Amino acid sequence: MARAALWLIQVVGERENRIFTVAELREAFPDVAQIDRRMRGLRDYGWEISTAREDPELLPQERRFVTRGKDVWEPGQAKGPSHKASITNAQRAKVMQADAYLCRTCGIAAGEAYDDGVTQAVLNVARRQVTLVDGSVTHQLVTECQRCGRGTVDRGVQLPEVLSRIESLAPLERSVLSAWVNNDQRTYSSLEVLWGMYRTLPEESRKAVADALDGTDD
């Protein structure tokens, strides 16, 4: 795995989104069995290497070197993360059921097509870093689609900040939020629906709406 990491840096290169093939990888390591599986192990250490499953622009035999992670060739860096214990099938099923089989990042359901219509969503169970009220950091399981999972955005959660914002809500706002939480779904008022429709209108149509609200005629 360490040799594969160095090969990515020295041969494939760290320039943005470099593509290589499985054949090139195997040719570089003819003495190593299942080198592609060993390279996949780098993902446990912050390395992002996309396949055609996560990146529809790639061919089946192509891989994209996206992000460099820990220097696993240095002593101590390749120790398994304490939070990276294998997720059992029973755990996976329980988490997905609790999350209503929806990605908790973008909200898409399993098998549902993305807006671009290119691929359908495949759900996984990921570990999300959560900072607790006492300041300690833990990793909690959450349902996430593959597309969101390959992103580089930090999705760490600051629970004290969320709770603090709840405390600052007015009673009516708190009641509305409580209803959304209990239903695990946000309900939209007629005004919010109209606002969403208005935002999709071209400029001339938006002006017509503004004029109608002002009670003026062209």
PDB file of C-alpha atoms in Angstrom:
ATOM      1  CA  MET A   1       0.000   0.000   0.000  1.00  0.00           C
ATOM      2  CA  ALA A   2       2.839   2.385   0.818  1.00  0.00           C
ATOM      3  CA  ARG A   3       4.509   1.624  -2.515  1.00  0.00           C
ATOM      4  CA  ALA A   4       1.229   2.279  -4.312  1.00  0.00           C
ATOM      5  CA  ALA A   5       0.929   5.643  -2.553  1.00  0.00           C
ATOM      6  CA  LEU A   6       4.417   6.665  -3.636  1.00  0.00           C
ATOM      7  CA  TRP A   7       3.685   5.523  -7.199  1.00  0.00           C
ATOM      8  CA  LEU A   8       0.604   7.755  -7.279  1.00  0.00           C
ATOM      9  CA  ILE A   9       2.654  10.762  -6.212  1.00  0.00           C
ATOM     10  CA  GLN A  10       5.791  10.128  -8.244  1.00  0.00           C
ATOM     11  CA  VAL A  11       4.350   8.628 -11.440  1.00  0.00           C
ATOM     12  CA  VAL A  12       0.691   9.608 -11.736  1.00  0.00           C
ATOM     13  CA  GLY A  13       1.400  12.984 -10.188  1.00  0.00           C
ATOM     14  CA  GLU A  14      -0.448  15.282  -7.830  1.00  0.00           C
ATOM     15  CA  ARG A  15      -1.825  17.595 -10.465  1.00  0.00           C
ATOM     16  CA  GLU A  16      -5.575  17.931 -10.289  1.00  0.00           C
ATOM     17  CA  ASN A  17      -7.624  14.816 -11.086  1.00  0.00           C
ATOM     18  CA  ARG A  18      -4.950  12.737 -12.818  1.00  0.00           C
ATOM     19  CA  ILE A  19      -6.305   9.576 -14.520  1.00  0.00           C
ATOM     20  CA  PHE A  20      -4.513   6.214 -14.685  1.00  0.00           C
ATOM     21  CA  THR A  21      -5.589   2.702 -15.636  1.00  0.00           C
ATOM     22  CA  VAL A  22      -5.641  -0.577 -13.738  1.00  0.00           C
ATOM     23  CA  ALA A  23      -3.347  -2.015 -16.401  1.00  0.00           C
ATOM     24  CA  GLU A  24      -0.750   0.693 -15.741  1.00  0.00           C
ATOM     25  CA  LEU A  25      -0.970   0.008 -12.018  1.00  0.00           C
ATOM     26  CA  ARG A  26      -0.484  -3.741 -12.445  1.00  0.00           C
ATOM     27  CA  GLU A  27       2.363  -3.197 -14.893  1.00  0.00           C
ATOM     28  CA  ALA A  28       4.124  -1.041 -12.302  1.00  0.00           C
ATOM     29  CA  PHE A  29       3.753  -3.774  -9.640  1.00  0.00           C
ATOM     30  CA  PRO A  30       4.072  -7.128 -11.446  1.00  0.00           C
ATOM     31  CA  ASP A  31       5.302  -8.802  -8.247  1.00  0.00           C
ATOM     32  CA  VAL A  32       2.325  -7.754  -6.093  1.00  0.00           C
ATOM     33  CA  ALA A  33      -0.894  -9.753  -6.113  1.00  0.00           C
ATOM     34  CA  GLN A  34      -4.132  -7.748  -6.010  1.00  0.00           C
ATOM     35  CA  ILE A  35      -2.322  -4.419  -6.116  1.00  0.00           C
ATOM     36  CA  ASP A  36      -5.586  -2.654  -7.001  1.00  0.00           C
ATOM     37  CA  ARG A  37      -7.137  -3.944  -3.753  1.00  0.00           C
ATOM     38  CA  ARG A  38      -4.090  -2.792  -1.793  1.00  0.00           C
ATOM     39  CA  MET A  39      -4.386   0.650  -3.356  1.00  0.00           C
ATOM     40  CA  ARG A  40      -8.048   0.826  -2.324  1.00  0.00           C
ATOM     41  CA  GLY A  41      -6.817   0.486   1.249  1.00  0.00           C
ATOM     42  CA  LEU A  42      -5.406   4.001   0.949  1.00  0.00           C
ATOM     43  CA  ARG A  43      -8.942   5.342   1.237  1.00  0.00           C
ATOM     44  CA  ASP A  44      -8.861   4.497   4.936  1.00  0.00           C
ATOM     45  CA  TYR A  45      -6.091   7.081   5.309  1.00  0.00           C
ATOM     46  CA  GLY A  46      -7.674  10.020   3.523  1.00  0.00           C
ATOM     47  CA  TRP A  47      -6.630   9.191  -0.039  1.00  0.00           C
ATOM     48  CA  GLU A  48      -9.394   9.712  -2.602  1.00  0.00           C
ATOM     49  CA  ILE A  49      -9.176   7.481  -5.677  1.00  0.00           C
ATOM     50  CA  SER A  50     -12.330   7.406  -7.782  1.00  0.00           C
ATOM     51  CA  THR A  51     -13.584   4.568  -9.984  1.00  0.00           C
ATOM     52  CA  ALA A  52     -16.295   4.523 -12.651  1.00  0.00           C
ATOM     53  CA  ARG A  53     -18.820   3.696  -9.919  1.00  0.00           C
ATOM     54  CA  GLU A  54     -18.267   7.069  -8.262  1.00  0.00           C
ATOM     55  CA  ASP A  55     -17.252   9.095 -11.322  1.00  0.00           C
ATOM     56  CA  PRO A  56     -19.402   8.550 -14.458  1.00  0.00           C
ATOM     57  CA  GLU A  57     -16.758  10.257 -16.617  1.00  0.00           C
ATOM     58  CA  LEU A  58     -14.360   7.341 -16.074  1.00  0.00           C
ATOM     59  CA  LEU A  59     -14.193   4.124 -18.068  1.00  0.00           C
ATOM     60  CA  PRO A  60     -14.380   0.830 -16.108  1.00  0.00           C
ATOM     61  CA  GLN A  61     -10.605   0.335 -16.225  1.00  0.00           C
ATOM     62  CA  GLU A  62      -9.774   3.944 -15.336  1.00  0.00           C
ATOM     63  CA  ARG A  63      -9.064   5.469 -11.944  1.00  0.00           C
ATOM     64  CA  ARG A  64      -8.802   9.114 -10.929  1.00  0.00           C
ATOM     65  CA  PHE A  65      -6.253  10.239  -8.318  1.00  0.00           C
ATOM     66  CA  VAL A  66      -8.173  13.044  -6.602  1.00  0.00           C
ATOM     67  CA  THR A  67      -6.725  13.712  -3.169  1.00  0.00           C
ATOM     68  CA  ARG A  68      -3.554  12.751  -1.328  1.00  0.00           C
ATOM     69  CA  GLY A  69      -3.973  11.525   2.248  1.00  0.00           C
ATOM     70  CA  LYS A  70      -1.623  10.465   5.034  1.00  0.00           C
ATOM     71  CA  ASP A  71       2.019   9.672   4.263  1.00  0.00           C
ATOM     72  CA  VAL A  72       1.505   5.956   4.879  1.00  0.00           C
ATOM     73  CA  TRP A  73       5.150   5.143   4.085  1.00  0.00           C
ATOM     74  CA  GLU A  74       6.248   6.959   7.248  1.00  0.00           C
ATOM     75  CA  PRO A  75       6.417   4.991  10.535  1.00  0.00           C
ATOM     76  CA  GLY A  76       3.158   5.109  12.458  1.00  0.00           C
ATOM     77  CA  GLN A  77       1.129   6.717   9.691  1.00  0.00           C
ATOM     78  CA  ALA A  78      -0.300   3.434   8.376  1.00  0.00           C
ATOM     79  CA  LYS A  79      -1.882   2.388  11.648  1.00  0.00           C
ATOM     80  CA  GLY A  80      -5.575   1.747  11.176  1.00  0.00           C
ATOM     81  CA  PRO A  81      -7.801   4.631  12.314  1.00  0.00           C
ATOM     82  CA  SER A  82      -9.481   3.844  15.625  1.00  0.00           C
ATOM     83  CA  HIS A  83     -12.919   4.622  14.129  1.00  0.00           C
ATOM     84  CA  LYS A  84     -12.423   2.483  11.031  1.00  0.00           C
ATOM     85  CA  ALA A  85     -13.670  -0.859  12.323  1.00  0.00           C
ATOM     86  CA  SER A  86     -15.619  -2.775   9.726  1.00  0.00           C
ATOM     87  CA  ILE A  87     -19.319  -2.022   9.484  1.00  0.00           C
ATOM     88  CA  THR A  88     -21.363  -5.213   9.665  1.00  0.00           C
ATOM     89  CA  ASN A  89     -24.323  -5.920   7.401  1.00  0.00           C
ATOM     90  CA  ALA A  90     -26.629  -5.711  10.416  1.00  0.00           C
ATOM     91  CA  GLN A  91     -25.259  -2.261  11.320  1.00  0.00           C
ATOM     92  CA  ARG A  92     -25.568  -1.088   7.724  1.00  0.00           C
ATOM     93  CA  ALA A  93     -29.189  -2.218   7.489  1.00  0.00           C
ATOM     94  CA  LYS A  94     -30.059  -0.595  10.830  1.00  0.00           C
ATOM     95  CA  VAL A  95     -28.493   2.764   9.864  1.00  0.00           C
ATOM     96  CA  MET A  96     -30.171   2.855   6.460  1.00  0.00           C
ATOM     97  CA  GLN A  97     -33.539   2.019   7.992  1.00  0.00           C
ATOM     98  CA  ALA A  98     -33.118   4.762  10.615  1.00  0.00           C
ATOM     99  CA  ASP A  99     -32.206   7.232   7.846  1.00  0.00           C
ATOM    100  CA  ALA A 100     -35.279   6.218   5.792  1.00  0.00           C
ATOM    101  CA  TYR A 101     -32.988   4.964   3.000  1.00  0.00           C
ATOM    102  CA  LEU A 102     -32.081   8.538   2.092  1.00  0.00           C
ATOM    103  CA  CYS A 103     -28.677  10.173   1.665  1.00  0.00           C
ATOM    104  CA  ARG A 104     -28.307  12.450   4.688  1.00  0.00           C
ATOM    105  CA  THR A 105     -26.224  14.867   2.641  1.00  0.00           C
ATOM    106  CA  CYS A 106     -28.295  15.490  -0.506  1.00  0.00           C
ATOM    107  CA  GLY A 107     -31.548  13.669   0.364  1.00  0.00           C
ATOM    108  CA  ILE A 108     -31.622  11.345  -2.657  1.00  0.00           C
ATOM    109  CA  ALA A 109     -33.134   7.860  -2.317  1.00  0.00           C
ATOM    110  CA  ALA A 110     -31.559   4.574  -3.383  1.00  0.00           C
ATOM    111  CA  GLY A 111     -31.972   3.976  -7.114  1.00  0.00           C
ATOM    112  CA  GLU A 112     -33.259   7.496  -7.730  1.00  0.00           C
ATOM    113  CA  ALA A 113     -31.730   9.320 -10.701  1.00  0.00           C
ATOM    114  CA  TYR A 114     -29.671  12.452 -10.086  1.00  0.00           C
ATOM    115  CA  ASP A 115     -30.776  15.712 -11.670  1.00  0.00           C
ATOM    116  CA  ASP A 116     -28.263  15.294 -14.488  1.00  0.00           C
ATOM    117  CA  GLY A 117     -29.894  11.969 -15.393  1.00  0.00           C
ATOM    118  CA  VAL A 118     -26.512  10.299 -15.856  1.00  0.00           C
ATOM    119  CA  THR A 119     -26.486   7.844 -12.973  1.00  0.00           C
ATOM    120  CA  GLN A 120     -28.726   6.447 -10.270  1.00  0.00           C
ATOM    121  CA  ALA A 121     -27.946   6.813  -6.595  1.00  0.00           C
ATOM    122  CA  VAL A 122     -26.224   4.008  -4.713  1.00  0.00           C
ATOM    123  CA  LEU A 123     -26.321   4.338  -0.932  1.00  0.00           C
ATOM    124  CA  ASN A 124     -23.498   3.501   1.443  1.00  0.00           C
ATOM    125  CA  VAL A 125     -23.001   3.875   5.178  1.00  0.00           C
ATOM    126  CA  ALA A 126     -20.300   6.373   6.077  1.00  0.00           C
ATOM    127  CA  ARG A 127     -18.700   7.581   9.278  1.00  0.00           C
ATOM    128  CA  ARG A 128     -19.226  11.266  10.027  1.00  0.00           C
ATOM    129  CA  GLN A 129     -17.086  13.136  12.533  1.00  0.00           C
ATOM    130  CA  VAL A 130     -19.160  14.701  15.309  1.00  0.00           C
ATOM    131  CA  THR A 131     -17.923  17.054  18.012  1.00  0.00           C
ATOM    132  CA  LEU A 132     -19.999  16.409  21.139  1.00  0.00           C
ATOM    133  CA  VAL A 133     -21.129  18.838  23.829  1.00  0.00           C
ATOM    134  CA  ASP A 134     -18.213  17.921  26.106  1.00  0.00           C
ATOM    135  CA  GLY A 135     -15.737  18.715  23.315  1.00  0.00           C
ATOM    136  CA  SER A 136     -14.858  15.120  22.556  1.00  0.00           C
ATOM    137  CA  VAL A 137     -14.848  13.913  18.963  1.00  0.00           C
ATOM    138  CA  THR A 138     -16.522  10.727  17.783  1.00  0.00           C
ATOM    139  CA  HIS A 139     -17.531   9.155  14.477  1.00  0.00           C
ATOM    140  CA  GLN A 140     -21.183   8.238  13.980  1.00  0.00           C
ATOM    141  CA  LEU A 141     -22.722   6.181  11.194  1.00  0.00           C
ATOM    142  CA  VAL A 142     -24.848   7.912   8.569  1.00  0.00           C
ATOM    143  CA  THR A 143     -26.362   6.999   5.196  1.00  0.00           C
ATOM    144  CA  GLU A 144     -24.688   8.730   2.256  1.00  0.00           C
ATOM    145  CA  CYS A 145     -24.798   8.232  -1.506  1.00  0.00           C
ATOM    146  CA  GLN A 146     -21.598   7.440  -3.382  1.00  0.00           C
ATOM    147  CA  ARG A 147     -21.574  10.791  -5.160  1.00  0.00           C
ATOM    148  CA  CYS A 148     -21.641  12.749  -1.904  1.00  0.00           C
ATOM    149  CA  GLY A 149     -19.210  10.325  -0.315  1.00  0.00           C
ATOM    150  CA  ARG A 150     -16.491  11.018  -2.860  1.00  0.00           C
ATOM    151  CA  GLY A 151     -16.660  14.776  -2.275  1.00  0.00           C
ATOM    152  CA  THR A 152     -13.805  16.574  -0.520  1.00  0.00           C
ATOM    153  CA  VAL A 153     -15.991  18.909   1.557  1.00  0.00           C
ATOM    154  CA  ASP A 154     -15.557  18.571   5.307  1.00  0.00           C
ATOM    155  CA  ARG A 155     -18.893  17.256   6.613  1.00  0.00           C
ATOM    156  CA  GLY A 156     -17.895  17.259  10.261  1.00  0.00           C
ATOM    157  CA  VAL A 157     -20.700  18.215  12.639  1.00  0.00           C
ATOM    158  CA  GLN A 158     -20.448  20.614  15.581  1.00  0.00           C
ATOM    159  CA  LEU A 159     -23.272  19.423  17.849  1.00  0.00           C
ATOM    160  CA  PRO A 160     -22.813  22.255  20.427  1.00  0.00           C
ATOM    161  CA  GLU A 161     -23.371  24.847  17.688  1.00  0.00           C
ATOM    162  CA  VAL A 162     -26.582  23.131  16.558  1.00  0.00           C
ATOM    163  CA  LEU A 163     -27.922  22.952  20.124  1.00  0.00           C
ATOM    164  CA  SER A 164     -26.928  26.563  20.790  1.00  0.00           C
ATOM    165  CA  ARG A 165     -28.865  27.758  17.739  1.00  0.00           C
ATOM    166  CA  ILE A 166     -31.910  25.799  18.920  1.00  0.00           C
ATOM    167  CA  GLU A 167     -31.753  27.533  22.301  1.00  0.00           C
ATOM    168  CA  SER A 168     -31.824  30.925  20.575  1.00  0.00           C
ATOM    169  CA  LEU A 169     -35.038  30.183  18.632  1.00  0.00           C
ATOM    170  CA  ALA A 170     -38.292  31.939  19.423  1.00  0.00           C
ATOM    171  CA  PRO A 171     -41.055  29.629  20.779  1.00  0.00           C
ATOM    172  CA  LEU A 172     -42.898  29.564  17.433  1.00  0.00           C
ATOM    173  CA  GLU A 173     -39.709  28.777  15.488  1.00  0.00           C
ATOM    174  CA  ARG A 174     -38.862  26.042  17.990  1.00  0.00           C
ATOM    175  CA  SER A 175     -42.337  24.514  17.570  1.00  0.00           C
ATOM    176  CA  VAL A 176     -42.035  24.486  13.772  1.00  0.00           C
ATOM    177  CA  LEU A 177     -38.560  22.907  13.903  1.00  0.00           C
ATOM    178  CA  SER A 178     -39.797  20.307  16.389  1.00  0.00           C
ATOM    179  CA  ALA A 179     -42.543  19.274  13.956  1.00  0.00           C
ATOM    180  CA  TRP A 180     -40.001  18.910  11.141  1.00  0.00           C
ATOM    181  CA  VAL A 181     -37.721  16.822  13.357  1.00  0.00           C
ATOM    182  CA  ASN A 182     -40.549  14.557  14.517  1.00  0.00           C
ATOM    183  CA  ASN A 183     -41.671  13.966  10.922  1.00  0.00           C
ATOM    184  CA  ASP A 184     -38.067  13.837   9.643  1.00  0.00           C
ATOM    185  CA  GLN A 185     -39.325  16.042   6.830  1.00  0.00           C
ATOM    186  CA  ARG A 186     -39.624  19.741   6.260  1.00  0.00           C
ATOM    187  CA  THR A 187     -43.053  20.991   5.281  1.00  0.00           C
ATOM    188  CA  TYR A 188     -43.264  24.075   3.066  1.00  0.00           C
ATOM    189  CA  SER A 189     -45.859  26.821   3.419  1.00  0.00           C
ATOM    190  CA  SER A 190     -47.710  28.134   0.351  1.00  0.00           C
ATOM    191  CA  LEU A 191     -45.567  31.275   0.520  1.00  0.00           C
ATOM    192  CA  GLU A 192     -42.332  29.252   0.436  1.00  0.00           C
ATOM    193  CA  VAL A 193     -43.622  27.252  -2.543  1.00  0.00           C
ATOM    194  CA  LEU A 194     -44.521  30.466  -4.378  1.00  0.00           C
ATOM    195  CA  TRP A 195     -41.102  31.936  -3.565  1.00  0.00           C
ATOM    196  CA  GLY A 196     -39.419  28.860  -5.047  1.00  0.00           C
ATOM    197  CA  MET A 197     -41.533  29.159  -8.200  1.00  0.00           C
ATOM    198  CA  TYR A 198     -40.773  32.893  -8.455  1.00  0.00           C
ATOM    199  CA  ARG A 199     -37.015  32.272  -8.240  1.00  0.00           C
ATOM    200  CA  THR A 200     -37.173  30.062 -11.353  1.00  0.00           C
ATOM    201  CA  LEU A 201     -38.766  32.779 -13.506  1.00  0.00           C
ATOM    202  CA  PRO A 202     -36.859  34.805 -16.128  1.00  0.00           C
ATOM    203  CA  GLU A 203     -36.325  38.502 -15.437  1.00  0.00           C
ATOM    204  CA  GLU A 204     -39.336  39.746 -17.417  1.00  0.00           C
ATOM    205  CA  SER A 205     -41.649  37.305 -15.664  1.00  0.00           C
ATOM    206  CA  ARG A 206     -40.223  38.233 -12.262  1.00  0.00           C
ATOM    207  CA  LYS A 207     -41.027  41.875 -13.055  1.00  0.00           C
ATOM    208  CA  ALA A 208     -44.615  40.898 -13.919  1.00  0.00           C
ATOM    209  CA  VAL A 209     -44.938  39.205 -10.524  1.00  0.00           C
ATOM    210  CA  ALA A 210     -43.476  42.256  -8.769  1.00  0.00           C
ATOM    211  CA  ASP A 211     -45.918  44.518 -10.608  1.00  0.00           C
ATOM    212  CA  ALA A 212     -48.841  42.256  -9.656  1.00  0.00           C
ATOM    213  CA  LEU A 213     -47.808  42.392  -5.996  1.00  0.00           C
ATOM    214  CA  ASP A 214     -47.560  46.180  -6.196  1.00  0.00           C
ATOM    215  CA  GLY A 215     -51.021  46.308  -7.743  1.00  0.00           C
ATOM    216  CA  THR A 216     -49.746  48.053 -10.900  1.00  0.00           C
ATOM    217  CA  ASP A 217     -50.489  47.323 -14.541  1.00  0.00           C
ATOM    218  CA  ASP A 218     -48.166  47.692 -17.501  1.00  0.00           C
TER     219      ASP A 218
END
